[in-house]
Short mmCIF file of C-alpha atoms in Angstrom, two decimals:
data_model
loop_
_atom_site.label_atom_id
_atom_site.label_comp_id
_atom_site.label_asym_id
_atom_site.label_seq_id
_atom_site.Cartn_x
_atom_site.Cartn_y
_atom_site.Cartn_z
CA MET A 26 47.53 -36.68 -96.47
CA LYS A 27 46.32 -33.48 -98.02
CA LEU A 28 42.97 -32.14 -96.96
CA LYS A 29 40.50 -31.41 -99.71
CA THR A 30 37.79 -28.82 -99.45
CA PRO A 31 35.21 -29.20 -96.64
CA VAL A 32 32.46 -31.74 -97.28
CA VAL A 33 29.91 -28.93 -96.98
CA ASP A 34 30.23 -25.60 -98.75
CA TYR A 35 29.30 -23.30 -95.88
CA ARG A 36 29.62 -20.29 -98.16
CA LYS A 37 26.18 -21.23 -99.48
CA PHE A 38 24.64 -21.23 -96.02
CA ARG A 39 21.76 -18.90 -95.30
CA PHE A 40 19.55 -18.94 -92.21
CA ASN A 41 16.54 -19.83 -94.34
CA ARG A 42 18.40 -23.01 -95.35
CA LEU A 43 19.01 -24.17 -91.78
CA ASN A 44 16.47 -26.99 -92.03
CA GLU A 45 17.86 -28.36 -95.28
CA PRO A 46 19.70 -31.69 -94.93
CA GLU A 47 22.98 -30.11 -96.03
CA PHE A 48 22.99 -27.60 -93.17
CA SER A 49 20.64 -29.01 -90.52
CA HIS A 50 23.56 -30.26 -88.40
CA ILE A 51 24.50 -26.64 -87.68
CA LYS A 52 21.52 -26.45 -85.31
CA LEU A 53 23.32 -28.81 -82.95
CA LEU A 54 25.79 -26.02 -82.18
CA LEU A 55 22.95 -24.10 -80.54
CA TYR A 56 23.33 -26.45 -77.60
CA TRP A 57 26.55 -24.76 -76.52
CA PRO A 58 25.17 -21.27 -75.75
CA VAL A 59 22.08 -22.82 -74.13
CA PHE A 60 24.25 -25.07 -71.98
CA GLY A 61 26.61 -22.20 -71.14
CA LEU A 62 23.72 -20.04 -69.95
CA LEU A 63 22.18 -22.82 -67.85
CA PHE A 64 25.51 -23.73 -66.30
CA GLN A 65 26.29 -20.14 -65.39
CA LEU A 66 22.85 -19.75 -63.82
CA LEU A 67 23.51 -22.88 -61.83
CA GLU A 68 26.96 -21.67 -60.79
CA ARG A 69 26.39 -17.96 -60.21
CA VAL A 70 22.69 -17.54 -59.44
CA TYR A 71 21.26 -20.72 -57.97
CA ASP A 72 22.26 -21.21 -54.37
CA ALA A 73 21.57 -24.72 -53.12
CA PRO A 74 20.79 -25.02 -49.42
CA PHE A 75 23.58 -27.57 -49.08
CA TYR A 76 26.46 -28.80 -51.24
CA TYR A 77 27.66 -32.31 -50.56
CA PRO A 78 31.49 -32.37 -50.48
CA MET A 79 32.95 -35.06 -52.72
CA HIS A 80 35.84 -36.89 -51.06
CA CYS A 81 37.35 -40.32 -50.72
CA ALA A 82 40.49 -41.74 -49.11
CA LEU A 83 42.29 -41.88 -52.46
CA ASP A 84 42.03 -38.09 -52.75
CA ASP A 85 44.27 -37.74 -49.69
CA ILE A 86 46.94 -39.93 -51.26
CA ILE A 87 47.11 -38.10 -54.57
CA PRO A 88 49.48 -35.10 -54.27
CA PHE A 89 48.89 -31.72 -55.82
CA CYS A 90 51.05 -31.24 -58.93
CA GLU A 91 50.94 -27.98 -60.86
CA TRP A 92 52.38 -29.59 -64.01
CA PHE A 93 48.98 -31.12 -64.67
CA ILE A 94 47.62 -27.68 -65.50
CA ILE A 95 49.08 -28.31 -68.97
CA PRO A 96 46.89 -31.29 -69.93
CA TYR A 97 44.01 -29.75 -67.98
CA MET A 98 44.08 -26.61 -70.14
CA PHE A 99 44.85 -28.64 -73.27
CA TRP A 100 41.30 -29.95 -72.85
CA PHE A 101 40.00 -26.73 -74.38
CA ILE A 102 42.10 -27.19 -77.52
CA TYR A 103 41.18 -30.87 -77.56
CA MET A 104 37.47 -30.07 -77.53
CA VAL A 105 37.54 -27.16 -79.98
CA GLY A 106 39.84 -29.06 -82.34
CA ILE A 107 37.56 -32.07 -82.76
CA HIS A 108 34.54 -29.80 -83.23
CA ILE A 109 36.25 -27.83 -85.99
CA TYR A 110 37.62 -30.90 -87.74
CA THR A 111 34.36 -32.86 -87.79
CA PHE A 112 32.28 -29.78 -88.62
CA PHE A 113 34.23 -29.32 -91.83
CA TYR A 114 35.39 -32.80 -92.77
CA HIS A 115 33.17 -35.44 -91.16
CA ILE A 116 29.55 -34.42 -90.63
CA ASP A 117 28.47 -37.85 -89.41
CA ALA A 118 31.12 -37.81 -86.68
CA PHE A 119 30.19 -34.21 -85.82
CA LYS A 120 26.57 -35.22 -85.22
CA ARG A 121 27.60 -38.14 -83.01
CA LEU A 122 30.04 -35.93 -81.08
CA MET A 123 27.35 -33.32 -80.45
CA TRP A 124 24.80 -35.89 -79.31
CA PHE A 125 27.39 -37.41 -76.97
CA ILE A 126 27.93 -33.93 -75.49
CA ILE A 127 24.21 -33.18 -75.33
CA ILE A 128 23.46 -36.44 -73.52
CA THR A 129 26.31 -36.30 -71.00
CA TYR A 130 26.31 -32.58 -70.26
CA THR A 131 22.54 -32.37 -69.89
CA ALA A 132 22.61 -35.37 -67.56
CA ALA A 133 25.36 -33.66 -65.57
CA LEU A 134 23.26 -30.50 -65.17
CA VAL A 135 20.36 -32.59 -63.91
CA ALA A 136 22.71 -34.37 -61.50
CA TYR A 137 23.98 -31.04 -60.15
CA ILE A 138 20.42 -29.88 -59.49
CA LEU A 139 19.26 -33.11 -57.86
CA PHE A 140 22.52 -33.69 -56.00
CA PRO A 141 24.29 -30.35 -55.35
CA ASN A 142 27.94 -31.09 -54.71
CA CYS A 143 31.30 -29.44 -54.30
CA GLN A 144 34.92 -30.25 -53.59
CA GLU A 145 37.09 -28.94 -50.76
CA LEU A 146 40.39 -30.38 -51.93
CA ARG A 147 42.26 -27.32 -53.10
CA PRO A 148 45.44 -26.52 -51.15
CA VAL A 149 45.10 -23.59 -48.76
CA ALA A 150 48.73 -22.61 -49.34
CA PHE A 151 51.26 -23.61 -51.98
CA GLU A 152 54.66 -24.95 -51.02
CA ARG A 153 56.23 -23.67 -54.24
CA ASP A 154 56.08 -20.51 -56.29
CA ASN A 155 56.48 -20.68 -60.06
CA PRO A 156 54.54 -19.58 -63.17
CA LEU A 157 52.39 -22.71 -63.14
CA ILE A 158 51.50 -22.25 -59.48
CA ARG A 159 50.56 -18.63 -60.11
CA PHE A 160 48.40 -19.68 -63.04
CA VAL A 161 46.65 -22.32 -60.94
CA ARG A 162 46.08 -19.80 -58.15
CA GLY A 163 44.42 -17.44 -60.62
CA PHE A 164 42.40 -20.27 -62.14
CA TYR A 165 41.10 -21.23 -58.71
CA GLN A 166 39.78 -17.70 -58.25
CA PHE A 167 37.98 -17.83 -61.57
CA ASP A 168 36.56 -21.35 -61.31
CA THR A 169 34.15 -22.27 -58.54
CA ASN A 170 34.44 -25.47 -56.51
CA THR A 171 30.77 -26.41 -56.94
CA ASN A 172 29.02 -28.73 -59.42
CA VAL A 173 31.88 -31.13 -59.87
CA CYS A 174 30.33 -34.62 -59.83
CA PRO A 175 30.21 -36.03 -62.45
CA SER A 176 33.20 -34.34 -64.05
CA MET A 177 32.33 -32.66 -67.33
CA HIS A 178 36.06 -32.33 -68.01
CA VAL A 179 36.24 -36.12 -68.08
CA MET A 180 33.10 -36.53 -70.16
CA GLY A 181 34.34 -33.99 -72.68
CA ALA A 182 37.71 -35.71 -73.03
CA VAL A 183 36.04 -39.08 -73.54
CA SER A 184 33.72 -37.59 -76.17
CA VAL A 185 36.76 -36.48 -78.17
CA HIS A 186 38.39 -39.89 -77.90
CA CYS A 187 35.23 -41.72 -78.98
CA THR A 188 34.74 -39.38 -81.92
CA ALA A 189 38.34 -39.69 -83.07
CA MET A 190 38.18 -43.47 -82.92
CA TYR A 191 35.04 -43.36 -85.07
CA ILE A 192 36.95 -41.59 -87.85
CA GLU A 193 39.02 -43.90 -90.04
CA ARG A 194 41.94 -41.51 -90.36
CA PHE A 195 42.50 -41.47 -86.60
CA ARG A 196 42.40 -45.22 -86.16
CA THR A 197 46.08 -45.59 -87.01
CA LYS A 198 48.49 -46.66 -84.27
CA GLY A 199 50.01 -43.19 -83.87
CA TRP A 200 46.71 -41.35 -83.62
CA LYS A 201 45.26 -43.97 -81.27
CA LEU A 202 48.26 -43.50 -78.98
CA PHE A 203 47.90 -39.71 -79.10
CA TYR A 204 44.20 -39.69 -78.29
CA SER A 205 44.49 -42.37 -75.62
CA ILE A 206 47.36 -40.64 -73.79
CA SER A 207 45.73 -37.22 -74.13
CA THR A 208 42.42 -38.45 -72.74
CA ILE A 209 44.06 -40.25 -69.83
CA LEU A 210 46.24 -37.25 -68.95
CA ILE A 211 43.28 -34.89 -69.06
CA CYS A 212 41.23 -37.14 -66.79
CA VAL A 213 44.13 -37.64 -64.38
CA SER A 214 44.90 -33.92 -64.35
CA THR A 215 41.55 -33.17 -62.72
CA VAL A 216 42.55 -35.00 -59.52
CA PHE A 217 46.20 -33.89 -59.41
CA LEU A 218 45.12 -30.26 -59.68
CA LYS A 219 42.56 -30.85 -56.92
CA GLN A 220 39.82 -29.69 -59.25
CA HIS A 221 37.94 -32.93 -58.75
CA SER A 222 37.68 -35.85 -56.43
CA VAL A 223 38.40 -39.32 -57.76
CA LEU A 224 34.68 -39.90 -57.17
CA ASP A 225 33.89 -37.28 -59.81
CA VAL A 226 35.96 -39.15 -62.37
CA PHE A 227 34.36 -42.51 -61.63
CA ALA A 228 30.89 -40.94 -61.61
CA ALA A 229 31.45 -39.71 -65.17
CA ILE A 230 32.07 -43.26 -66.47
CA PRO A 231 28.44 -44.52 -66.53
CA PHE A 232 27.33 -41.32 -68.27
CA CYS A 233 30.02 -41.87 -70.91
CA LEU A 234 29.12 -45.52 -71.36
CA ILE A 235 25.46 -44.69 -71.95
CA ALA A 236 26.34 -41.92 -74.43
CA TYR A 237 28.83 -44.18 -76.19
CA TYR A 238 26.23 -46.90 -76.58
CA LEU A 239 23.67 -44.47 -77.97
CA CYS A 240 26.03 -42.57 -80.27
CA PHE A 241 28.85 -44.86 -81.34
CA HIS A 242 28.10 -48.50 -80.48
CA HIS A 243 28.36 -50.78 -83.52
CA LYS A 244 29.02 -47.75 -85.70
CA HIS A 245 32.78 -47.99 -86.26
CA ASN A 246 32.37 -49.98 -89.46
CA ALA A 247 30.03 -47.45 -90.99
CA LYS A 248 31.08 -45.85 -94.24
CA ASP A 249 33.66 -43.15 -93.58
CA LYS A 250 32.73 -39.78 -95.05
CA GLU A 251 36.01 -37.95 -94.75
CA CYS A 252 37.39 -35.89 -97.60
CA PHE A 253 41.00 -36.86 -98.24
CA SER A 254 43.23 -37.67 -101.16
#
């Protein structure tokens, strides 16, 4: 289907119109820089007296597999893509997506402060050497191993899936399969890359359920506001 023009003409946007109904949803994007600053302060500045290592027996059974860096990094495209699409073509879904993010990510920050945690699952040495391994090694150096439970990677992936399933266009069999497989692979990738414990994944579930109930429950039959022909 051919996309029409965006449902909002952002060319008419001016900062003095930010509180008008047509553009007020833009304010929700302010959460991202605020969250980014708070998370970096938590990661780089705040030094908890003790970080509780997340670990369970299942973590020892799951092997490290560098191939999962692909769905793990796809998460970034997954997240940006749904933001761009809803921002231009489905404002109602955009608002629900942002509130899902605001609820889950803020709750995660509070959890990290009240319950400082880390993971010590990363391999000390790699048995193989290939481009994916080298990428993972570099990613480990960039990304810290603290503030992992609940997993924001999981909560972000679930937010995309819930948003897509709210939009009529993506409720076809093909799109449902795509979003379901993508979300599952992203969640699974966190444990196969040893970025998270299985506990981190399970801990994200109640946060997602609460956000889903508040943002999407009983809303799937609402009038779709997409712009298609």
